[in-house]
Structures are given as C-alpha cells and as structure tokens.
XYZ file of C-alpha atoms in Angstrom:
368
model
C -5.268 6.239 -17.670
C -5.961 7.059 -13.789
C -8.658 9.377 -14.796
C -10.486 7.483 -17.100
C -10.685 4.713 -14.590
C -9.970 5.095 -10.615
C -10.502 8.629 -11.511
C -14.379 8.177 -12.858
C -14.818 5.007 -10.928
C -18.451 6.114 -9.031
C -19.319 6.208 -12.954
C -18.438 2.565 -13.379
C -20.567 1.608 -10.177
C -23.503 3.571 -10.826
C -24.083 1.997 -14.702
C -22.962 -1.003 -13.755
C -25.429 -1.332 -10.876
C -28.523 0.153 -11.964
C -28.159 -1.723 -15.339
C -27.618 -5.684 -13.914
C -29.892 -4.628 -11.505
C -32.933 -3.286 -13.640
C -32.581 -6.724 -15.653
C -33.018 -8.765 -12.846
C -36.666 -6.635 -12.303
C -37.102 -7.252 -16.014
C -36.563 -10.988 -15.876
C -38.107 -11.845 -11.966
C -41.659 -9.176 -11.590
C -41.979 -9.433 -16.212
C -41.718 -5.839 -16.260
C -41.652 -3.393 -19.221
C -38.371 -1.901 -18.379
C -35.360 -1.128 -19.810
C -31.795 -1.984 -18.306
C -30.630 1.004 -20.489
C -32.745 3.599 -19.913
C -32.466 2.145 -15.848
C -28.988 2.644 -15.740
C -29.571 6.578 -17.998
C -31.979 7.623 -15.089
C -29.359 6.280 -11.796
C -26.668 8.234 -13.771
C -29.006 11.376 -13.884
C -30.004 10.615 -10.134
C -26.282 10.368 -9.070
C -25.120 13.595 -10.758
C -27.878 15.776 -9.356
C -25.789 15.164 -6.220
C -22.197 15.542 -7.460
C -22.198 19.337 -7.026
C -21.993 21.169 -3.257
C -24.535 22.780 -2.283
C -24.903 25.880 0.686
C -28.109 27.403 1.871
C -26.973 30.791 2.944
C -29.201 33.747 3.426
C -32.210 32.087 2.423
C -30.970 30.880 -0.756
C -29.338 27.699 -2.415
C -25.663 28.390 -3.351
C -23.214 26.661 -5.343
C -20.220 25.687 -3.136
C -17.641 28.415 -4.156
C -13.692 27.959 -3.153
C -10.619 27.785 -4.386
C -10.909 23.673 -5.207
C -14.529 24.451 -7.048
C -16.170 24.975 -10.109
C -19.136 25.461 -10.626
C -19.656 23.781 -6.938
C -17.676 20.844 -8.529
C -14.411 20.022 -5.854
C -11.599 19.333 -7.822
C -8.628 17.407 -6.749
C -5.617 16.015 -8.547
C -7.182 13.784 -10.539
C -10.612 15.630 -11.357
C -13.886 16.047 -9.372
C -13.382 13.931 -6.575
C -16.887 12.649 -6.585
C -16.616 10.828 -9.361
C -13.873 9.239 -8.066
C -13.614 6.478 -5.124
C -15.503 8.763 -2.785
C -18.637 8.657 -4.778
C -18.408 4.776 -4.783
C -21.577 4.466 -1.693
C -23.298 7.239 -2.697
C -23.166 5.898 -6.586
C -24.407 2.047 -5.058
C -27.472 4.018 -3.251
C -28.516 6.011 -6.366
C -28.446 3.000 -8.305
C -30.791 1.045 -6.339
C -33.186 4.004 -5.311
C -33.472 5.554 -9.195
C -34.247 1.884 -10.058
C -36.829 1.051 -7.386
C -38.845 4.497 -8.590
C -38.597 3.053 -11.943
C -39.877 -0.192 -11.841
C -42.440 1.166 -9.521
C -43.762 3.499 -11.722
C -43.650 1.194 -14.424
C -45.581 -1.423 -12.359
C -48.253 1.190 -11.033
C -48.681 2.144 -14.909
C -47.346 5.445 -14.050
C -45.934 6.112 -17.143
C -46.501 7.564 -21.231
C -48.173 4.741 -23.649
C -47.677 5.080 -26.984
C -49.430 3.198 -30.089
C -48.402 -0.015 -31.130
C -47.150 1.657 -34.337
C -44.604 3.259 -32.584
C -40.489 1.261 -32.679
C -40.355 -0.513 -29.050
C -37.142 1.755 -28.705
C -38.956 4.828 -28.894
C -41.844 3.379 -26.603
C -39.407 2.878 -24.050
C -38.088 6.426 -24.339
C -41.429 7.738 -23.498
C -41.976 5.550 -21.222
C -38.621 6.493 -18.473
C -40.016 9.888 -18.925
C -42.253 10.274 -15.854
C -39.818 7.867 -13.821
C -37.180 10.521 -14.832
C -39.401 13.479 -13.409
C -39.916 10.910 -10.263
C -36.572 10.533 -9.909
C -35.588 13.933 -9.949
C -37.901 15.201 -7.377
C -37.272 12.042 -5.122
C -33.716 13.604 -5.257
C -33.905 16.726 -5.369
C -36.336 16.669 -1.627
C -33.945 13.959 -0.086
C -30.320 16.351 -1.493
C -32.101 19.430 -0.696
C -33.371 18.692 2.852
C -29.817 17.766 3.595
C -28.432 20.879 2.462
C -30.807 22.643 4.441
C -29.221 20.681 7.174
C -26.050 21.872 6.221
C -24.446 18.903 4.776
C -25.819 16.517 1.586
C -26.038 12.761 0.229
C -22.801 12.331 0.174
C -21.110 13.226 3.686
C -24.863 12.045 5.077
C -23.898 8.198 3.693
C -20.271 8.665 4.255
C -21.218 8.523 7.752
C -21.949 5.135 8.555
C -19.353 3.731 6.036
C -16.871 5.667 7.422
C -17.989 3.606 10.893
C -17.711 0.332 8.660
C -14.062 1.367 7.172
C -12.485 2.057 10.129
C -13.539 -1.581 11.368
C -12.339 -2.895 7.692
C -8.734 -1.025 8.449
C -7.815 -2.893 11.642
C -6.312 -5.811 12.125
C -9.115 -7.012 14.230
C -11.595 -6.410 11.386
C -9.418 -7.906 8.945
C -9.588 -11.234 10.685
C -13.286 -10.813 11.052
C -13.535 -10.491 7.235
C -10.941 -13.180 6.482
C -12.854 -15.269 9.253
C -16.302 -14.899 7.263
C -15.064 -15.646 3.911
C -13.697 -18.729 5.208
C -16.731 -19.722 7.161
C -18.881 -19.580 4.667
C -16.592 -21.559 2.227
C -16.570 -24.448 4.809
C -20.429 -24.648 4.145
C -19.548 -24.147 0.460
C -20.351 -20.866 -0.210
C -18.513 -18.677 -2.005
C -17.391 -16.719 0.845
C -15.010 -14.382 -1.468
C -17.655 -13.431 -3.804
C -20.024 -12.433 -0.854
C -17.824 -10.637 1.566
C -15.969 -8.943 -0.714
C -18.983 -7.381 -2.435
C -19.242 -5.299 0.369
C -15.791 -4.535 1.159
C -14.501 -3.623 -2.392
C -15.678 -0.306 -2.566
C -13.592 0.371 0.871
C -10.526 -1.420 -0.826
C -10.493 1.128 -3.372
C -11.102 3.978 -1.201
C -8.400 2.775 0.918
C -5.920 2.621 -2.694
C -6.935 6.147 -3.364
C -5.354 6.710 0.056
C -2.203 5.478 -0.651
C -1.894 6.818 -3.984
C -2.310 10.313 -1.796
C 0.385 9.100 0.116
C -1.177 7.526 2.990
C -0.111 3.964 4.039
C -3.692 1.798 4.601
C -2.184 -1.812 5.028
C -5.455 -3.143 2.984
C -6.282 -1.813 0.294
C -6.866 -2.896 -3.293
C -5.849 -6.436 -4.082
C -4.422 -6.769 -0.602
C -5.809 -10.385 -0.303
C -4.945 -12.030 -3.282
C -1.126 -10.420 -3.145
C -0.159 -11.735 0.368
C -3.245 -13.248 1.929
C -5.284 -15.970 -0.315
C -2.646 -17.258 -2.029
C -3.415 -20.127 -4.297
C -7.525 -18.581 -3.970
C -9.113 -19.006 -0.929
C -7.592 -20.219 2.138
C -3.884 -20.142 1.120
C -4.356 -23.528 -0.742
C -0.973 -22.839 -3.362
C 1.753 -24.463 -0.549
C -1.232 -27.174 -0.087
C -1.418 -27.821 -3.760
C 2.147 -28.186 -4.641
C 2.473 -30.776 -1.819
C 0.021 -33.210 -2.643
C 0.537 -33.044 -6.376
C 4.400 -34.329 -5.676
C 4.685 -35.428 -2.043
C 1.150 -36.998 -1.207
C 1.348 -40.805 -0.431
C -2.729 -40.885 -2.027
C -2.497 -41.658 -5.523
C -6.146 -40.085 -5.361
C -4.536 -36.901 -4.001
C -1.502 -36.792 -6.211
C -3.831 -37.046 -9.277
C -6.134 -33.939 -8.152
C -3.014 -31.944 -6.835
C -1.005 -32.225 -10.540
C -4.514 -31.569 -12.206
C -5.355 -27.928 -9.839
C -1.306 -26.928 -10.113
C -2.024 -24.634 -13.107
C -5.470 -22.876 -11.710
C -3.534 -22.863 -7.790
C -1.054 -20.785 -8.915
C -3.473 -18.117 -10.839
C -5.352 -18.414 -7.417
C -7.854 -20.080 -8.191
C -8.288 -23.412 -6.219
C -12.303 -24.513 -6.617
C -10.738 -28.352 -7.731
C -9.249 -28.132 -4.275
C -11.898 -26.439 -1.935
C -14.310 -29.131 -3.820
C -12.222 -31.983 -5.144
C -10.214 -32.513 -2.281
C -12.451 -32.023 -0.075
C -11.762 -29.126 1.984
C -15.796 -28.350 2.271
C -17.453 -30.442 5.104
C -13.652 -31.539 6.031
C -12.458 -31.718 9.370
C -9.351 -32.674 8.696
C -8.889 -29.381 7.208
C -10.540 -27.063 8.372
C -8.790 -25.800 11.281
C -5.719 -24.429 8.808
C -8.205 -23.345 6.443
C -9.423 -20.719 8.719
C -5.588 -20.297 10.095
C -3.309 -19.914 7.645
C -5.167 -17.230 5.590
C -5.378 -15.351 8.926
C -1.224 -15.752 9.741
C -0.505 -14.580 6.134
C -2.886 -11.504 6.213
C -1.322 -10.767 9.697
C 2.042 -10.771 8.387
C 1.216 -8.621 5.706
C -0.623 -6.066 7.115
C 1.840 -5.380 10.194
C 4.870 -5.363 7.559
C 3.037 -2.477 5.722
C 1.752 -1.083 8.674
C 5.379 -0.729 9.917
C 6.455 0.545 6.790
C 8.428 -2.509 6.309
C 7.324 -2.610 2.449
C 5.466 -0.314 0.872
C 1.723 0.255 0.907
C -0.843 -0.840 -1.987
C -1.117 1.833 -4.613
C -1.413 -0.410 -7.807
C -4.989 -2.117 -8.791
C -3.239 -5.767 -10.044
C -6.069 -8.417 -11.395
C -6.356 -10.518 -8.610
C -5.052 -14.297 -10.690
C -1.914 -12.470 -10.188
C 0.574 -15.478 -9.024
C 2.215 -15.249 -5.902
C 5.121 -12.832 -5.725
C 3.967 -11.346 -9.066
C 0.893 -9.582 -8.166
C 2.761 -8.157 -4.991
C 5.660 -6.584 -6.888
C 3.279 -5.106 -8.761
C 0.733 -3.713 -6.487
C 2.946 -2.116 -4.559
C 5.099 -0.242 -7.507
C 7.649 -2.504 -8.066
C 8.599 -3.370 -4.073
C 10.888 -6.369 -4.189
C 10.512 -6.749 -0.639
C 6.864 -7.854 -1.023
C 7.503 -10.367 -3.320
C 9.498 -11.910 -0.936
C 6.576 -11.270 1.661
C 4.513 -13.113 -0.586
C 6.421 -15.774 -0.928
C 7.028 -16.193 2.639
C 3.512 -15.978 3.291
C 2.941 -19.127 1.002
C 5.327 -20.973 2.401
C 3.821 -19.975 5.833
C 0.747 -21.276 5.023
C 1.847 -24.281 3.888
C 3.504 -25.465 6.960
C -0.073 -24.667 8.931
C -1.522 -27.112 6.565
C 1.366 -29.523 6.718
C 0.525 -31.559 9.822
C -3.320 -31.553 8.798
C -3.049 -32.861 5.423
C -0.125 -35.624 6.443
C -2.615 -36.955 8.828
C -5.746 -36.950 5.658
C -2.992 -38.438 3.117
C -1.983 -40.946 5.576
C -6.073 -41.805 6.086
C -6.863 -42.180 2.243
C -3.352 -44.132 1.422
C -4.443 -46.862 3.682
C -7.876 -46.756 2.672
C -6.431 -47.177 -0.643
C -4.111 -49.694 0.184
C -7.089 -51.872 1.868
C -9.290 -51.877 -1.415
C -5.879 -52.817 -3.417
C -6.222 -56.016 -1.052
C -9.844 -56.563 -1.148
C-alpha cells in the first residue's frame, strides 16, 4: 500500500498536473491539444531526470553505488525519486513539458494528418514533435547540470529546501496559519491557496517521520490539532451558539453547521454567521488557530506525543483524525481535544459580546 501511493507519489503530481493543466490551455487559448497525451509527454519529461547522472573522464555515467541500479537510488520503499522527493521537481516538469506543448501546437509546429484519419490518431501524431521538443529541452537543461556536477533535482531542491526550513518553524507556521486566515477574512479561501503550496512540504516532512524523524508539521498536521471545526477553530464556536446563544438567528445557523463543524468543514459559519467582514470576530479568528497550532507543534516537538506518520483525510473529527495520524497515540487525541476546547474559550468573550448585539436587535424588531 505505501508503495503504490506515498511511495510513487511524484507520479501522482506529475499526471495530475500536466493533465488539469493542459485542459485549462485547451479550454482558455482553443487549442488542439490533448490533456492525455499532455500529461504522457510531462511523465516522459520527468523520468528523463529520475536517474543520476556523473560526468567523469569526459563521459556521462550512470550513478553506480551500492543504493543504485541502473543509476536509480533505491531506498526502503523503492526509487526515492518517485517518492516525496520528486514532488518539486515532478510540479516543474509538468508545467515546462506542457508550455513546449501548447507552444508547439500554437506555432503549428507539429504532424497534420488528413481529415480521414480518427481524431485519436491525429492527436498521436500530432505530440510527436512536442515529444522530440521536450526531450531535448530536457535533456540540455539535465545535462548542463550534470556537467555542473549536480542535476534537476538537487538544483530545485535548493530553494525549497530554503522554503521548508521556514515551513518547519514555529515562526513560519504562524506565518502560514496567519495567511490562510487573512485571506479568509476577505473571503478567500485561504486553505485552498496556501496550502497548495505547502502540501508538497507536508508530505516530505511525513516521509520524515515515517524514517523516524520527528517534524512537528507534517501531513494533516492542521486539520488534526490546528483547524478544528475547518478553518479558524470554529467546532468549540459552533457547539456554543447552536445550544447556548441567546440569538435565535444564531442558534438556528449553529444546530444547522453542527454536522459539517465537526467533519471540519465550517463554510455556513465563516459565511452564515458572519465571520467574513466581522469585527467582532476576527481577532480570535486569527488567534485561536494560532494557540492550537502552537500547542501542538511544541508537544510534538518535545516529544510529548508522537510525530505525524499517518496521511488521515483531513474531515477527520476532532480527536479521531489525531489518533490516527499519529499511529494510534492516545495522547493526541486528548491534545486535540484540548486544543478545541482552547479555542473555544478565545472565541468565548467575542461571540458573547455579537450574541448579546443581535439578541437585542432581535428583541427591538419583536417590539416594533
């Protein structure tokens, strides 16, 4: 099961990618392409760089050691390329095979075949000079760097290795949380944005721990300790307005976003109630995510409970998703938990003072 997925997981990125992201050329500039054959030629790009590559005595050489074969490393779980270190270099093949693609295709460099011929077949010839394109766009970029003495993938490992190490602190932890939250207050989806970018250094970061390392956050680290209820630690929030809110206006939303709030997802809320454009809330809707990931990530940090090393799906309710990420810790469940409740007492003052607001505001159109 862990080789087939976390194992192969560059694999995942690379199709993924270059497929959603040849449609969208297909659909926005009308091009002639396919998302099949675009996602074919970033999987051909991406394994022309898989294998190491020396330039000794004049000559390319396959990497040859004890972990190779072939110039493929091998590590526990298979080539470790193909793994969660092959994530970046997997995103930047993607995009670059698809860019010489659609360029070609839009400079009519390409086969044309007769009408006569099935579209499918058409196609086929036409990735063909793309796929030559492709290769030697590779080939120069890998092949300079091994002349360098390194290649693609320690090259881009570089400056996302600069980007982890921010990701791994607390500091940058609360810079993330702070930017999700941010834009959520505007009414973006700050979660689906930021997290884009930090996912692939979430999984790298649970390939760490399942090697025995302890990296406080890493793989579903937010949505087992930190958001809670979804974004902004809302569960605590939820539960006390659907049973202890004076607003019959806020009782009614909080019984009706009980259900989603505990599978973490809280849009009713973050829309509904409103936390968007709210000043009443805002101020614990930038805290209390913030306390709870602090708690979290010095508890693992000390080795108080034990690090990530499970990929959970993140609806996972509180306590649940915790026990489970972490192998079947009990001790994070109750971190979890406490976490909730934590959050729930920053909001407490905040949404006393907005119940107490609406309730009379209620009370003076009952008299009117």
């Amino acid at each position: 099961m862990y080789k087939a997925s976390m194992g192969i997981l560059a694999i995942y990125f690379v199709i993924v990618i270059s497929y959603e992201y040849t449609k969208i050329h297909q659909q926005e500039d009308e091009l002639n392409v396919s998302p099949l054959n675009g996602a074919l030629l970033a999987v051909f790009a991406f394994f022309l760089c898989v294998p190491e590559l020396l330039f000794v005595d004049g000559k390319m050489q396959l990497l040859a050691a004890s972990k190779t074969l072939n110039g493929w490393t091998i590590g526990g779980n298979g080539p470790d390329r193909l793994g969660t270190v092959g994530i970046f270099t997997a995103i930047i093949m993607a995009l670059l095979s698809v860019k010489i693609y659609c360029f070609c295709v839009k400079r009519n460099f390409v086969i044309k075949m007769p009408e006569a011929v099935p579209e499918g077949v058409a196609r086929s010839f036409t990735a063909l000079i793309p796929a030559f394109a492709v290769a030697l766009v590779v080939l120069v970029i890998n092949g300079t760097f091994v002349l360098l003495g390194t290649d693609i993938f320690k090259v881009i490992a570089i400056p996302f290795a600069f980007v982890t190490d921010i990701a791994n602190s607390w500091l940058g932890l609360m810079v993330i949380l702070f930017l999700i939250h941010a834009l959520w207050i505007v009414g973006i989806h700050g979660a689906s944005l930021i997290m884009a970018f930090v996912k692939p250094i979430l999984l790298i970061n649970l390939q760490a721990n399942i090697n025995g390392e302890v990296v406080p956050y890493a793989g579903e680290f937010n949505n087992s300790f930190v958001l809670l209820g979804g974004s902004g630690a809302t569960l605590g929030l939820t539960l006390f307005i659907a049973f202890l809110a004076r607003s019959q206006q806020l009782r009614i939303l909080g019984k009706a976003s009980v259900a989603p709030g505990i599978f973490n997802i809280n849009e009713p809320i973050i829309f509904g109630l409103p936390i968007v454009y709210n000043p009443y809330l805002a101020i614990p809707f930038f805290f209390a995510p913030m306390v709870s990931a602090s708690l979290a990530y010095w508890a693992i940090k000390l080795e108080w409970i034990n690090p990530i090393i499970a990929y959970i799906p993140w609806p996972s309710p509180a306590g649940i998703g915790a026990f489970i990420g972490t192998a079947g810790d009990w001790r994070a469940s109750i971190l979890a938990l406490l976490c909730a409740v934590v959050a729930w007492l920053i909001y407490l003052p905040f949404i006393r003072m907005y119940d107490n607001k609406l309730y009379k505001e209620e009370q003076v159109a009952v008299q009117a």
